[in-house]
mmCIF file of N, CA and C in Angstrom:
data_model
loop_
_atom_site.group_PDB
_atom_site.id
_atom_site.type_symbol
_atom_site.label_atom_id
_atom_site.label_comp_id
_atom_site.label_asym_id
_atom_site.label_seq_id
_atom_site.Cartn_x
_atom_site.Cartn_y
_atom_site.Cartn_z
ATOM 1 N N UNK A 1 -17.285 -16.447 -7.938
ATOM 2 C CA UNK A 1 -17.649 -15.199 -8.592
ATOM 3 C C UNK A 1 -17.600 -15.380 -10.102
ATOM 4 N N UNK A 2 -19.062 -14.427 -10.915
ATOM 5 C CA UNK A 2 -18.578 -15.254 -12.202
ATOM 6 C C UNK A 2 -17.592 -14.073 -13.167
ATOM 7 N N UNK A 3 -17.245 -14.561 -13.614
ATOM 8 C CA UNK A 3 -15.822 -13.798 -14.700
ATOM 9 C C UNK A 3 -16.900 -12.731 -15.360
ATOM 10 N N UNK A 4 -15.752 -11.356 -15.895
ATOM 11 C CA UNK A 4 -16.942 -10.436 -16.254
ATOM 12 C C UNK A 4 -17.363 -10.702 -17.422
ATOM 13 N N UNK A 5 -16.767 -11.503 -18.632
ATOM 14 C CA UNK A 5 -16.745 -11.667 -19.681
ATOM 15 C C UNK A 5 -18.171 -12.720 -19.652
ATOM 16 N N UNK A 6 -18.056 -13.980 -18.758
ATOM 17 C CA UNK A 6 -19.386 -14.376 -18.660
ATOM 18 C C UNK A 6 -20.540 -13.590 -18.446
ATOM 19 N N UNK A 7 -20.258 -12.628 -17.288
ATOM 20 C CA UNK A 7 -21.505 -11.630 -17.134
ATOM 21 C C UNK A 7 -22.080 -10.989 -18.170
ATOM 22 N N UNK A 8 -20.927 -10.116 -19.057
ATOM 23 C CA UNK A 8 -21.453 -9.745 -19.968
ATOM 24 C C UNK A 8 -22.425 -10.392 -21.191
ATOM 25 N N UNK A 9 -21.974 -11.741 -21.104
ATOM 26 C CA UNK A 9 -22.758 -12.718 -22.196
ATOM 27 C C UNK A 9 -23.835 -12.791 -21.428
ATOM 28 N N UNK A 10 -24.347 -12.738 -20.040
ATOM 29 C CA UNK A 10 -25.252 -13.262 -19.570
ATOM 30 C C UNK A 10 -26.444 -12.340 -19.894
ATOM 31 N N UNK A 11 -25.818 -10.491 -19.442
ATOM 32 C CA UNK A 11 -26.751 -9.660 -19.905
ATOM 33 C C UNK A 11 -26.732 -9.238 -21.193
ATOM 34 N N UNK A 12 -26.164 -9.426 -22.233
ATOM 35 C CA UNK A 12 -26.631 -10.043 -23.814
ATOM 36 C C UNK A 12 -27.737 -10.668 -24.101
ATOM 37 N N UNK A 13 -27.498 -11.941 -23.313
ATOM 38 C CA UNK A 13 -28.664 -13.021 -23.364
ATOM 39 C C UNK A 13 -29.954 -13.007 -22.821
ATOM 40 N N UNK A 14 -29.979 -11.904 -21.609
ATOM 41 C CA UNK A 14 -31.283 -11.719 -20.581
ATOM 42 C C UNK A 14 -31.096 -10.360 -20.234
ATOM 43 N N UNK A 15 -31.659 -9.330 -20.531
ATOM 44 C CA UNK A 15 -31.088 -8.128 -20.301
ATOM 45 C C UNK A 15 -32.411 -7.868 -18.966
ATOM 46 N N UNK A 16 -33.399 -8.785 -18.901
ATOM 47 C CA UNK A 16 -34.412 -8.336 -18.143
ATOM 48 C C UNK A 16 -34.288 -8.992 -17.052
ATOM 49 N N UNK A 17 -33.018 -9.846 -16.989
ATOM 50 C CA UNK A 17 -32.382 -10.479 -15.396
ATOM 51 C C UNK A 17 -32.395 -9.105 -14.291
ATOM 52 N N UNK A 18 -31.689 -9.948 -13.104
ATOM 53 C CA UNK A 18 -31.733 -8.827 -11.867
ATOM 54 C C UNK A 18 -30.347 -8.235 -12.136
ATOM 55 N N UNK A 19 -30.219 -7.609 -12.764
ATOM 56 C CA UNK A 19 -29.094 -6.856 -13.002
ATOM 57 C C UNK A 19 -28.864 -5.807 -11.663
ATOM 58 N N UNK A 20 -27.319 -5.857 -10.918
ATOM 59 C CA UNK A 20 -27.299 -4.409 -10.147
ATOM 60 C C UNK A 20 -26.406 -3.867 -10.566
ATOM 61 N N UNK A 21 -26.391 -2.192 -10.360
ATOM 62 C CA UNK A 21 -25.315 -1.632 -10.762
ATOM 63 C C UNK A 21 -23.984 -2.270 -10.219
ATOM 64 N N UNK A 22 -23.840 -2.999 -9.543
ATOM 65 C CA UNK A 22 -22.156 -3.517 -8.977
ATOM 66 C C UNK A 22 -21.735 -4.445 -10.351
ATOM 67 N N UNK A 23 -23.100 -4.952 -10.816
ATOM 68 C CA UNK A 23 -22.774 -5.955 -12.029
ATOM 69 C C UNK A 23 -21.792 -5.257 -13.250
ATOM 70 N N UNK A 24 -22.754 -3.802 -13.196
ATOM 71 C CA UNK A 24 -22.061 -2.960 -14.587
ATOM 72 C C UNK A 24 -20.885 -2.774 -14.504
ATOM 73 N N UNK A 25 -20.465 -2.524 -13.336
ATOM 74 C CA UNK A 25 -19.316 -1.844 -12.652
ATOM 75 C C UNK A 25 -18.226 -2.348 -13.288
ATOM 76 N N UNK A 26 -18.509 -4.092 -12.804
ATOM 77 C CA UNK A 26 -17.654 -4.616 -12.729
ATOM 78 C C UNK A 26 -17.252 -4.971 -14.021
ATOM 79 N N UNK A 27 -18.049 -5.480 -15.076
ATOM 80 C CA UNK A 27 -18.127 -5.372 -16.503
ATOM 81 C C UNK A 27 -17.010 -4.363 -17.291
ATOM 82 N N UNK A 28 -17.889 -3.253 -16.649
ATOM 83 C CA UNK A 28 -16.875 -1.854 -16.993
ATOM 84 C C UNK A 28 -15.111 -1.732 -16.751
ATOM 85 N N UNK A 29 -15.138 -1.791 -15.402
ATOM 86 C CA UNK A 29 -13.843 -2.296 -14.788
ATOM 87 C C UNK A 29 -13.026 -2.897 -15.589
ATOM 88 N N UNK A 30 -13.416 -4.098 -15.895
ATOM 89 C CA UNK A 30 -12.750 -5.143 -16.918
ATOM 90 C C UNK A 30 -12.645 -4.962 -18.366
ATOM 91 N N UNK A 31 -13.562 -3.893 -18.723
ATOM 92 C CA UNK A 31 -13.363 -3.327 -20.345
ATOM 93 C C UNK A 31 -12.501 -2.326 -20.390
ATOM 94 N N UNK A 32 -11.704 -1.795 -19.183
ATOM 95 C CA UNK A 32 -11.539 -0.445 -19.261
ATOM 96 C C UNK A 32 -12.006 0.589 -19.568
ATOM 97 N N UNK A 33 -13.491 0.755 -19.186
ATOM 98 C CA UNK A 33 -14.479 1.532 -19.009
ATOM 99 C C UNK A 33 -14.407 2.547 -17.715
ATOM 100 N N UNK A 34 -14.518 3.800 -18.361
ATOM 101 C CA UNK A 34 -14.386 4.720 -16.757
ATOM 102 C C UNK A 34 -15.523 4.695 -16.115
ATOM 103 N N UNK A 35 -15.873 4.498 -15.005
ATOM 104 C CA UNK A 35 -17.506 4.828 -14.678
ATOM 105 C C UNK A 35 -17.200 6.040 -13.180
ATOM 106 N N UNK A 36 -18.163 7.101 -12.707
ATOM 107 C CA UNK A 36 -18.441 7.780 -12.149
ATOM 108 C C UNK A 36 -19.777 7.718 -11.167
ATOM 109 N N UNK A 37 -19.434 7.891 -10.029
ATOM 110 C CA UNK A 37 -21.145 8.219 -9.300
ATOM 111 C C UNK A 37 -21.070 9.374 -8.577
ATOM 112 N N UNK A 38 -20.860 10.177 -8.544
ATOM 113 C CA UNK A 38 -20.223 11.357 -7.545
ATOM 114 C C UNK A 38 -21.517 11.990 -6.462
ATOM 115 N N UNK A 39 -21.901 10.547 -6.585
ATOM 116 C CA UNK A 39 -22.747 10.854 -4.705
ATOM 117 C C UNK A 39 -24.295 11.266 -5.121
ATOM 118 N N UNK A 40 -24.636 10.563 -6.139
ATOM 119 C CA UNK A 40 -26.309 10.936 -7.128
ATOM 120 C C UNK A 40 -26.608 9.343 -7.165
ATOM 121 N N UNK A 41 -27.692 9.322 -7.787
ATOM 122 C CA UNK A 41 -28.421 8.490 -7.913
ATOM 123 C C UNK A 41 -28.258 7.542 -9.553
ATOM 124 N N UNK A 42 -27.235 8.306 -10.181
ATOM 125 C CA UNK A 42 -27.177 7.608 -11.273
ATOM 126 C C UNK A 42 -25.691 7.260 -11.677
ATOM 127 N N UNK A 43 -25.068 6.672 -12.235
ATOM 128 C CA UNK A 43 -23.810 5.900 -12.813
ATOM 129 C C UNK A 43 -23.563 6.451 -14.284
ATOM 130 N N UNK A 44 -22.428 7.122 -14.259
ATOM 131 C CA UNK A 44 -21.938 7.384 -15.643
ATOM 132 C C UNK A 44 -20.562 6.707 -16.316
ATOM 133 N N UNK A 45 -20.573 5.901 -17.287
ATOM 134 C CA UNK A 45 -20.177 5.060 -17.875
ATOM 135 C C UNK A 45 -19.353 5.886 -19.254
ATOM 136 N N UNK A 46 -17.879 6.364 -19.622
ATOM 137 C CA UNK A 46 -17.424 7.067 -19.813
ATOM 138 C C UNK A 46 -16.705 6.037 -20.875
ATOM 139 N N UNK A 47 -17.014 6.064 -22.583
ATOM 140 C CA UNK A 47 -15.931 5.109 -23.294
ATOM 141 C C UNK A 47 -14.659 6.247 -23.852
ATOM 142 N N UNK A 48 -13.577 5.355 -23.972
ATOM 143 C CA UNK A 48 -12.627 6.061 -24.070
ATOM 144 C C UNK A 48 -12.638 6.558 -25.107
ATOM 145 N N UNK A 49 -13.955 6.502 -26.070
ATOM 146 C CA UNK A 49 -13.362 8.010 -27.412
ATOM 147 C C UNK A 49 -14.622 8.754 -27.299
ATOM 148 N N UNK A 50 -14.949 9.080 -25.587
ATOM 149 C CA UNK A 50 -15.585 10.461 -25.203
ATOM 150 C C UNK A 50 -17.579 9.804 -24.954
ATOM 151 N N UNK A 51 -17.736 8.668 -25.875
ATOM 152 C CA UNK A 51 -19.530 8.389 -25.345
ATOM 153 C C UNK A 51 -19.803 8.318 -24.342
ATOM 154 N N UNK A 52 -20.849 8.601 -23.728
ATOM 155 C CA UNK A 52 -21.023 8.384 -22.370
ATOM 156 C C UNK A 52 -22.594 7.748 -22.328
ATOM 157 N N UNK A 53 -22.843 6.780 -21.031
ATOM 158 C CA UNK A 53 -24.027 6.221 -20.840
ATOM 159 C C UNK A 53 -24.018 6.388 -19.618
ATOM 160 N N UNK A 54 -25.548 7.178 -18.723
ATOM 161 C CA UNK A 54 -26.082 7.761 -17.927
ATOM 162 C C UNK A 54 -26.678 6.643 -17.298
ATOM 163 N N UNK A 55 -26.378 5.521 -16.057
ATOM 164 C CA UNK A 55 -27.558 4.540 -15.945
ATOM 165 C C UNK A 55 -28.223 4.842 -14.392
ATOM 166 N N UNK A 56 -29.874 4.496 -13.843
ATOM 167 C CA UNK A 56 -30.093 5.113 -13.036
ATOM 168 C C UNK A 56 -29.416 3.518 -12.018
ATOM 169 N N UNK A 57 -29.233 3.975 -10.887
ATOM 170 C CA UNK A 57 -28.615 3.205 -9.714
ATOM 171 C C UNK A 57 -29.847 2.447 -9.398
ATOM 172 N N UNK A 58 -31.180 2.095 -9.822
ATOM 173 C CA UNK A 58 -31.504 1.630 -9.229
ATOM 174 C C UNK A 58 -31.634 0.037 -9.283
ATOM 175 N N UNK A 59 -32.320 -0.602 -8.627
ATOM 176 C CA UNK A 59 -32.111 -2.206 -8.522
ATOM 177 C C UNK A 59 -34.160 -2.603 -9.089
ATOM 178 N N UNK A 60 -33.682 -3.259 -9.791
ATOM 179 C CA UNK A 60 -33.070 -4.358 -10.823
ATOM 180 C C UNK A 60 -33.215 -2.657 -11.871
ATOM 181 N N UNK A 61 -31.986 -2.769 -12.785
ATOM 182 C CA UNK A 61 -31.736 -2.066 -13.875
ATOM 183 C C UNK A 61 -32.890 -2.378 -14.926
ATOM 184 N N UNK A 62 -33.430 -1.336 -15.053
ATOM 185 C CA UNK A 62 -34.105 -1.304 -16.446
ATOM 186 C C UNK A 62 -33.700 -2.111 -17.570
ATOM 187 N N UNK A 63 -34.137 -2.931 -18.488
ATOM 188 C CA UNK A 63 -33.928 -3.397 -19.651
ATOM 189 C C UNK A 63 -32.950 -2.726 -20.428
ATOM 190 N N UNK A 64 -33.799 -1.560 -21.037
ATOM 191 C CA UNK A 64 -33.131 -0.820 -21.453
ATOM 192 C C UNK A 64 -32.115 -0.138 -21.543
ATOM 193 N N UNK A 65 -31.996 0.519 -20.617
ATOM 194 C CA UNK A 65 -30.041 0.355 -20.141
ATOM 195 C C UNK A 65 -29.587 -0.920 -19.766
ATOM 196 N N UNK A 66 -29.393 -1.802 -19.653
ATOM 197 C CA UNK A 66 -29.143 -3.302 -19.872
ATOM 198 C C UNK A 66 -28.270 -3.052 -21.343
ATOM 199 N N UNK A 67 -29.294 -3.008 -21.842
ATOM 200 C CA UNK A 67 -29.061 -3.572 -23.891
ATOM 201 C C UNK A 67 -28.250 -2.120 -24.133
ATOM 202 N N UNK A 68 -28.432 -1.272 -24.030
ATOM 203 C CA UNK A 68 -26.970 0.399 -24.049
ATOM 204 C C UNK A 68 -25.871 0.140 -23.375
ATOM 205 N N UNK A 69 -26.108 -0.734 -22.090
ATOM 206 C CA UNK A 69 -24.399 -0.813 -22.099
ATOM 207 C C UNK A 69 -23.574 -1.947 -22.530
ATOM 208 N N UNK A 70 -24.307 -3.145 -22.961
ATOM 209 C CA UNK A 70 -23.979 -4.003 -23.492
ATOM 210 C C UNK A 70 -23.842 -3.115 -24.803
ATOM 211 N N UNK A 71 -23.820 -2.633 -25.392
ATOM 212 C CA UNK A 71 -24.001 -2.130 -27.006
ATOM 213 C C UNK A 71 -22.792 -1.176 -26.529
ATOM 214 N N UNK A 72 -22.698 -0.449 -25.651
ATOM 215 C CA UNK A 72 -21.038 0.495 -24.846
ATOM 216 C C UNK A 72 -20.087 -0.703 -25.052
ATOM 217 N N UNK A 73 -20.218 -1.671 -24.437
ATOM 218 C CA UNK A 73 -19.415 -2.727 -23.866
ATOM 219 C C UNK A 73 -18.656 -3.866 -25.396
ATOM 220 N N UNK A 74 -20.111 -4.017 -26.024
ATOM 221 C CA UNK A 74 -19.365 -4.288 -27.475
ATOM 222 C C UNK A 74 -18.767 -3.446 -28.370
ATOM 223 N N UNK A 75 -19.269 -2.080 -28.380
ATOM 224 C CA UNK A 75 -18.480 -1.318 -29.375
ATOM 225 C C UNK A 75 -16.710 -1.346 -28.936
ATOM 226 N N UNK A 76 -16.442 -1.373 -27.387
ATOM 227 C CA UNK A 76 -15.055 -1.094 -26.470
ATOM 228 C C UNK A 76 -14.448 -2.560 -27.251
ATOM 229 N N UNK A 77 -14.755 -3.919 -27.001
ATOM 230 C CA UNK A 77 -13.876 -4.471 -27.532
ATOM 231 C C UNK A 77 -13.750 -4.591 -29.277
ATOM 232 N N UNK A 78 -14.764 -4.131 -29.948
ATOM 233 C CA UNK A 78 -13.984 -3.831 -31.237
ATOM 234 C C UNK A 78 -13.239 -3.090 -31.925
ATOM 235 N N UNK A 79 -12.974 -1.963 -30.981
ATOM 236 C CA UNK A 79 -12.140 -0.831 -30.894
ATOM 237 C C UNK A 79 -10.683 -1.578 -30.386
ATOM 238 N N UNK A 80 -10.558 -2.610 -29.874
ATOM 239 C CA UNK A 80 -9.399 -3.513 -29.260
ATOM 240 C C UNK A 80 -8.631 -3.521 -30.410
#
């Protein structure tokens, strides 16, 4: 399994890979990122000083949310 810290470099590097939401998850997980699905179709990604990113569940993730939560995901560790 690869480490999330690799993952995250990976979708840095290729945001137009097959990204699935289990990928973000897990990313998140490991940043201490809250995430939510409460039984919808989309994933909410909760940083701890209140931003939030809306991503849709589906497979392969849009680009674009790709590069927003990587941009969530870097702002969390410079806040470290």
């Amino acid at each position: 399994m690869v480490s999330a810290d690799k993952r995250l470099e990976r979708m840095r590097a290729n945001p137009r890979g097959d990204w699935r939401i289990e990928d973000l998850k897990a990313v998140a997980d490991r940043a201490g990122v809250a995430h939510r699905q409460p039984g919808t179709s989309h994933v909410t990604f909760r940083h701890s000083d209140g931003r939030r990113l809306t991503v849709p569940a589906r497979k392969p993730i849009k680009p674009v949310y790709v590069r927003l939560f990587v941009a969530l995901m870097e702002d969390d560790d410079g806040d470290a």
